[in-house]
CSV table of C-alpha atoms in Angstrom, one decimal:
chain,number,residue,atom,x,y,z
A,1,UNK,CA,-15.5,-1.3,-5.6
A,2,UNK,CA,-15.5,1.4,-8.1
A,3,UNK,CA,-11.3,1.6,-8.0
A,4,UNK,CA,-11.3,4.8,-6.6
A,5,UNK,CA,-10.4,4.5,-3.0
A,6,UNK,CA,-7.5,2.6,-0.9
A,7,UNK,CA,-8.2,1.1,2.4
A,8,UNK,CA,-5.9,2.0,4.8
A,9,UNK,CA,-5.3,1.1,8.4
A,10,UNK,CA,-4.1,2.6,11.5
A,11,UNK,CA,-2.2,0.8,13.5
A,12,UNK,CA,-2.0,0.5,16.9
A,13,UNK,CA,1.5,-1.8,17.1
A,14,UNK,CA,4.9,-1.4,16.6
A,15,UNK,CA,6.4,-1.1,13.5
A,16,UNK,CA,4.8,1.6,12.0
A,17,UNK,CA,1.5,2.6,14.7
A,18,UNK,CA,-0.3,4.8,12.2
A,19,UNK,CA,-2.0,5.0,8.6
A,20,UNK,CA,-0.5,1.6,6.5
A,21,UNK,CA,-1.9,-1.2,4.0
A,22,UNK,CA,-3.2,-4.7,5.6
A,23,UNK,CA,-0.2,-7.0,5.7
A,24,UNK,CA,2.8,-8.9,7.4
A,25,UNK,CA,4.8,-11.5,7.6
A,26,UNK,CA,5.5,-13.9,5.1
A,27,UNK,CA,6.0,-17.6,6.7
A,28,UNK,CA,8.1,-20.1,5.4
A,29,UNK,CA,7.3,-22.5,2.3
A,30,UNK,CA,4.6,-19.1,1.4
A,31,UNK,CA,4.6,-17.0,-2.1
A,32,UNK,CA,3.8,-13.5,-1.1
A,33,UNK,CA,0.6,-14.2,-2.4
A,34,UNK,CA,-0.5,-16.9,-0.2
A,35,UNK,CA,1.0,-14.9,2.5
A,36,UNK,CA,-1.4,-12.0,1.2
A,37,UNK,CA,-4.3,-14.4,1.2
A,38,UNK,CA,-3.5,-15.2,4.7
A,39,UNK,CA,-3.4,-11.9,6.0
A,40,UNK,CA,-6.4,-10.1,4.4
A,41,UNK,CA,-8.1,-13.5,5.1
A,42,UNK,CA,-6.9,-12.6,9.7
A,43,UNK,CA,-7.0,-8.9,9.4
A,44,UNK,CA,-10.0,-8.2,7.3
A,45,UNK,CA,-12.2,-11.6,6.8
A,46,UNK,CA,-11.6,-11.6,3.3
A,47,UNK,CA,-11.3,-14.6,1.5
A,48,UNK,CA,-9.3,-13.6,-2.4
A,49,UNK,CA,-8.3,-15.6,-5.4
A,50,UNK,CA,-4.6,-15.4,-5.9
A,51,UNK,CA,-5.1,-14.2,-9.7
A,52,UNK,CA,-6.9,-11.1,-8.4
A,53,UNK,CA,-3.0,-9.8,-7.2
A,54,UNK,CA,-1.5,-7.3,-9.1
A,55,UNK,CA,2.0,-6.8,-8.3
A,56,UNK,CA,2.6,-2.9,-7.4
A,57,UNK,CA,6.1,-2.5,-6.2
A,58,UNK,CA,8.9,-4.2,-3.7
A,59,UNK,CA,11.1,-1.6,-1.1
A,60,UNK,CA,13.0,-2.3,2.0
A,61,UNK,CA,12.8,-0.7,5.0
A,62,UNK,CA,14.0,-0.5,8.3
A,63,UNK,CA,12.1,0.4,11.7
A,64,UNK,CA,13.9,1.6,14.5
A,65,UNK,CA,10.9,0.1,16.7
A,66,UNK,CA,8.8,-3.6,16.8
A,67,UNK,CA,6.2,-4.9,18.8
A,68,UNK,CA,8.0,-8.3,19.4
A,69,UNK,CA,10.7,-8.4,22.4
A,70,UNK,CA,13.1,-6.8,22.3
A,71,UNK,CA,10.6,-4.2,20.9
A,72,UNK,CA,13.7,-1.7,21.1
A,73,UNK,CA,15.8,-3.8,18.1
A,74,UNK,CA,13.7,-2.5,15.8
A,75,UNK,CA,13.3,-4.9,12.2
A,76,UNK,CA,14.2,-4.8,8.6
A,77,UNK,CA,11.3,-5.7,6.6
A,78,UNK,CA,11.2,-6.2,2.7
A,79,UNK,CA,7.4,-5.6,1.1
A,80,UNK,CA,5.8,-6.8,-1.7
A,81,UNK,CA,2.7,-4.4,-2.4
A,82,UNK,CA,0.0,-5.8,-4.7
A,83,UNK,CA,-3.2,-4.3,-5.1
A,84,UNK,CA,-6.8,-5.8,-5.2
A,85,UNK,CA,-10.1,-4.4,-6.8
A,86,UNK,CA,-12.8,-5.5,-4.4
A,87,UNK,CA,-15.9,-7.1,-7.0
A,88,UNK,CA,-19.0,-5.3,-5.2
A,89,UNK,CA,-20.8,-3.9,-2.2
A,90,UNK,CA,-20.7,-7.2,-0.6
A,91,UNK,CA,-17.7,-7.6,-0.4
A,92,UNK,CA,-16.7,-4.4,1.2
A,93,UNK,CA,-19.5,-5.2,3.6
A,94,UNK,CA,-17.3,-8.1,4.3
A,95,UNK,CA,-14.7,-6.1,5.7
A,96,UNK,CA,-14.1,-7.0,9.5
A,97,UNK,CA,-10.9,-5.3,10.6
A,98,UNK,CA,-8.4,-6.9,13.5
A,99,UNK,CA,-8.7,-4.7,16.3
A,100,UNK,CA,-5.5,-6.4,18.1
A,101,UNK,CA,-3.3,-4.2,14.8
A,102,UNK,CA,-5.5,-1.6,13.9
A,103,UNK,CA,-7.3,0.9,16.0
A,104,UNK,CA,-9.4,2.5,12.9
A,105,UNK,CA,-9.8,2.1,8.9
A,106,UNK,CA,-10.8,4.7,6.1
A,107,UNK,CA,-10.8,4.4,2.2
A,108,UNK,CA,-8.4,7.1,1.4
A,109,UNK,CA,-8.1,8.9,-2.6
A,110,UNK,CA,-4.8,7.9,-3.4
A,111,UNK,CA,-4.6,11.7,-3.5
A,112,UNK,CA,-4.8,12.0,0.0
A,113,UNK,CA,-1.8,9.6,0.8
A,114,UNK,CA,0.7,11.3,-1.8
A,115,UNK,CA,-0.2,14.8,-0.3
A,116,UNK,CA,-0.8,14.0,3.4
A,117,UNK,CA,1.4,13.1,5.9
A,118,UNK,CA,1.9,9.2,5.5
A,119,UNK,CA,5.1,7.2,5.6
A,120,UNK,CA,7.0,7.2,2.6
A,121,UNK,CA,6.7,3.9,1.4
A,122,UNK,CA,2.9,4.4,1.6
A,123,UNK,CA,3.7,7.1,-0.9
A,124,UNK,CA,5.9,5.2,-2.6
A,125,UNK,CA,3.4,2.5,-2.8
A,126,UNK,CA,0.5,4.6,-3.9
A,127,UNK,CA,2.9,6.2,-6.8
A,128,UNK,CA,3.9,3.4,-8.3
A,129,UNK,CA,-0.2,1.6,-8.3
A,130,UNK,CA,-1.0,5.1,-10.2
A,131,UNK,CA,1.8,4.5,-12.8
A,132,UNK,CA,0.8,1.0,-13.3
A,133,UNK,CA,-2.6,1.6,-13.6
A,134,UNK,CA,-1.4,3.9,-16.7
A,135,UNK,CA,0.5,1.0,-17.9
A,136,UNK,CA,-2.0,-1.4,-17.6
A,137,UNK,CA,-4.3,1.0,-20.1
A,138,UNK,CA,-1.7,1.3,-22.4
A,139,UNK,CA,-1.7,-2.4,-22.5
A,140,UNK,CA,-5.3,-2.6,-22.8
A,141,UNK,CA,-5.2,-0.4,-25.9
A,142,UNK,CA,-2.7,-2.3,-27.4
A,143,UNK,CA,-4.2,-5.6,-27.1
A,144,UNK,CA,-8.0,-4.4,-28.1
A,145,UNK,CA,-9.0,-4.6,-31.7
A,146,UNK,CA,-7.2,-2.2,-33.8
A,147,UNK,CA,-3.9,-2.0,-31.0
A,148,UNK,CA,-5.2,1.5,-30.5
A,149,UNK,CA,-3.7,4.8,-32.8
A,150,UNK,CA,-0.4,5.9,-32.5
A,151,UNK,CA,-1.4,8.9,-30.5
A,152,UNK,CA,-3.1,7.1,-27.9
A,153,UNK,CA,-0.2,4.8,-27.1
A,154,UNK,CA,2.1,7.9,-27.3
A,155,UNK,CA,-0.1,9.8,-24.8
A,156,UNK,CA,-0.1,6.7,-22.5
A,157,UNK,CA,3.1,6.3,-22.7
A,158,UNK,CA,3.8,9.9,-22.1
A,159,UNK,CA,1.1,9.5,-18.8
A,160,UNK,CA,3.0,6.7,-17.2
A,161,UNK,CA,6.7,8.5,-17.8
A,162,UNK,CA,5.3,11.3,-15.7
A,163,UNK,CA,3.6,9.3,-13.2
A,164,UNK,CA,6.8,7.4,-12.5
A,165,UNK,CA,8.3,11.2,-12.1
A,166,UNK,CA,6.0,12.1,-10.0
A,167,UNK,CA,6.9,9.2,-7.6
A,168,UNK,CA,10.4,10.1,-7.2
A,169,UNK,CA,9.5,14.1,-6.8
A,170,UNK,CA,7.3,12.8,-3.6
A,171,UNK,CA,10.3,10.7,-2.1
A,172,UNK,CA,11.6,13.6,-1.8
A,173,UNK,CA,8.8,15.1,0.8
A,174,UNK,CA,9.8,12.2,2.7
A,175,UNK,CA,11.9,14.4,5.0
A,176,UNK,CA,8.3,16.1,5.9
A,177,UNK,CA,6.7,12.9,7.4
A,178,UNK,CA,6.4,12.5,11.3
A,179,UNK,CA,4.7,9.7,12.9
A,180,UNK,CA,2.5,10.4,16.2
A,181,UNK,CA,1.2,7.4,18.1
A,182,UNK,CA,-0.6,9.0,21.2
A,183,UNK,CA,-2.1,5.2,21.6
A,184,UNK,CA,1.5,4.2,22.3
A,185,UNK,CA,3.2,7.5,23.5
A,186,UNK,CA,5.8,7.2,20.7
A,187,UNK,CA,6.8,9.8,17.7
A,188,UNK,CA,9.3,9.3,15.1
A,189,UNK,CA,10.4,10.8,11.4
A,190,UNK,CA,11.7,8.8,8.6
A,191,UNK,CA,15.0,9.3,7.0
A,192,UNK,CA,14.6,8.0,3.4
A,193,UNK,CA,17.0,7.1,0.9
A,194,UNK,CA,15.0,6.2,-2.1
């Protein structure tokens, strides 16, 4: 609850059988919010207010593997990232994790996902909440009493410019990343073109 960690899931299916955020599939006639509602409702037993979404980043990838027949056509997906403070101990005591997608969980530093080996969009991901979070700072001094001095905005500002740096200088790691699913005999790398 404190904002310091990200939940992360290993998964144990096709696309993408290691380290990754809760998610999937949007159906028809949902927002990507109710479709997030949905899923963390399935996968982790929580139940979230849709204004407690903050938008983090879109990308598009493609898989060359997926666990529906035939699992060798792989899939293109599109995701919408948004990121959720969880309120208290309770409700990370809530937490109850689908053991049909994931094999194991951890609260990674974001740290530890930018540095490790992890997919690139996780990275991407990840980059892009630490950037925002910047951003939402610098709107926070802005809109307090005052609007905050010059030099704090400039130093935000400043903060979030290399942030957003930052994300591009680890897409290009990206090269680095290999996936190793022992639970499903499969391995893999990722050719990126952020």
């Amino acid at each position: 609850p404190a904002g310091t960690h990200i939940f992360t899931g290993r998964r144990c299916v096709q696309p993408q059988p290691d380290w990754w955020f809760m998610g999937g599939r949007i159906f028809p006639g949902e927002t990507p919010i109710q479709s997030c509602q949905r899923l963390l409702r399935r996968e982790l037993g929580l139940d979230i207010s849709n204004e407690r979404f903050i938008a983090v980043c879109a990308q598009a990838f493609a898989f060359g593997m997926r666990e529906q027949a035939p699992k060798d056509h792989g899939t293109t997906d599109t995701q919408f990232c948004y990121k959720v403070q969880l309120l208290n101990e309770e409700e990370v005591e809530k937490v109850v994790l689908d053991e049909n997608e994931y094999s194991e969980s951890e609260w990674k530093l974001p740290s530890e996902i930018i540095e490790g080996n992890y997919h690139p969009a996780l990275k991407f991901a990840v980059g892009n909440m630490l950037a925002g979070n910047v951003l939402e700072e610098m709107e926070r001094k802005v809109e307090e009493e005052g609007g905050g001095s010059d030099e704090e905005i400039a130093a935000l500002a400043r903060e979030f410019l290399k942030k957003r740096k930052e994300v591009d200088e680890v897409l290009k790691t990206s090269k680095d990343y290999k996936l190793v699913s022992k639970e499903l005999d499969y391995e893999t790398t990722v050719n990126s073109r952020y």
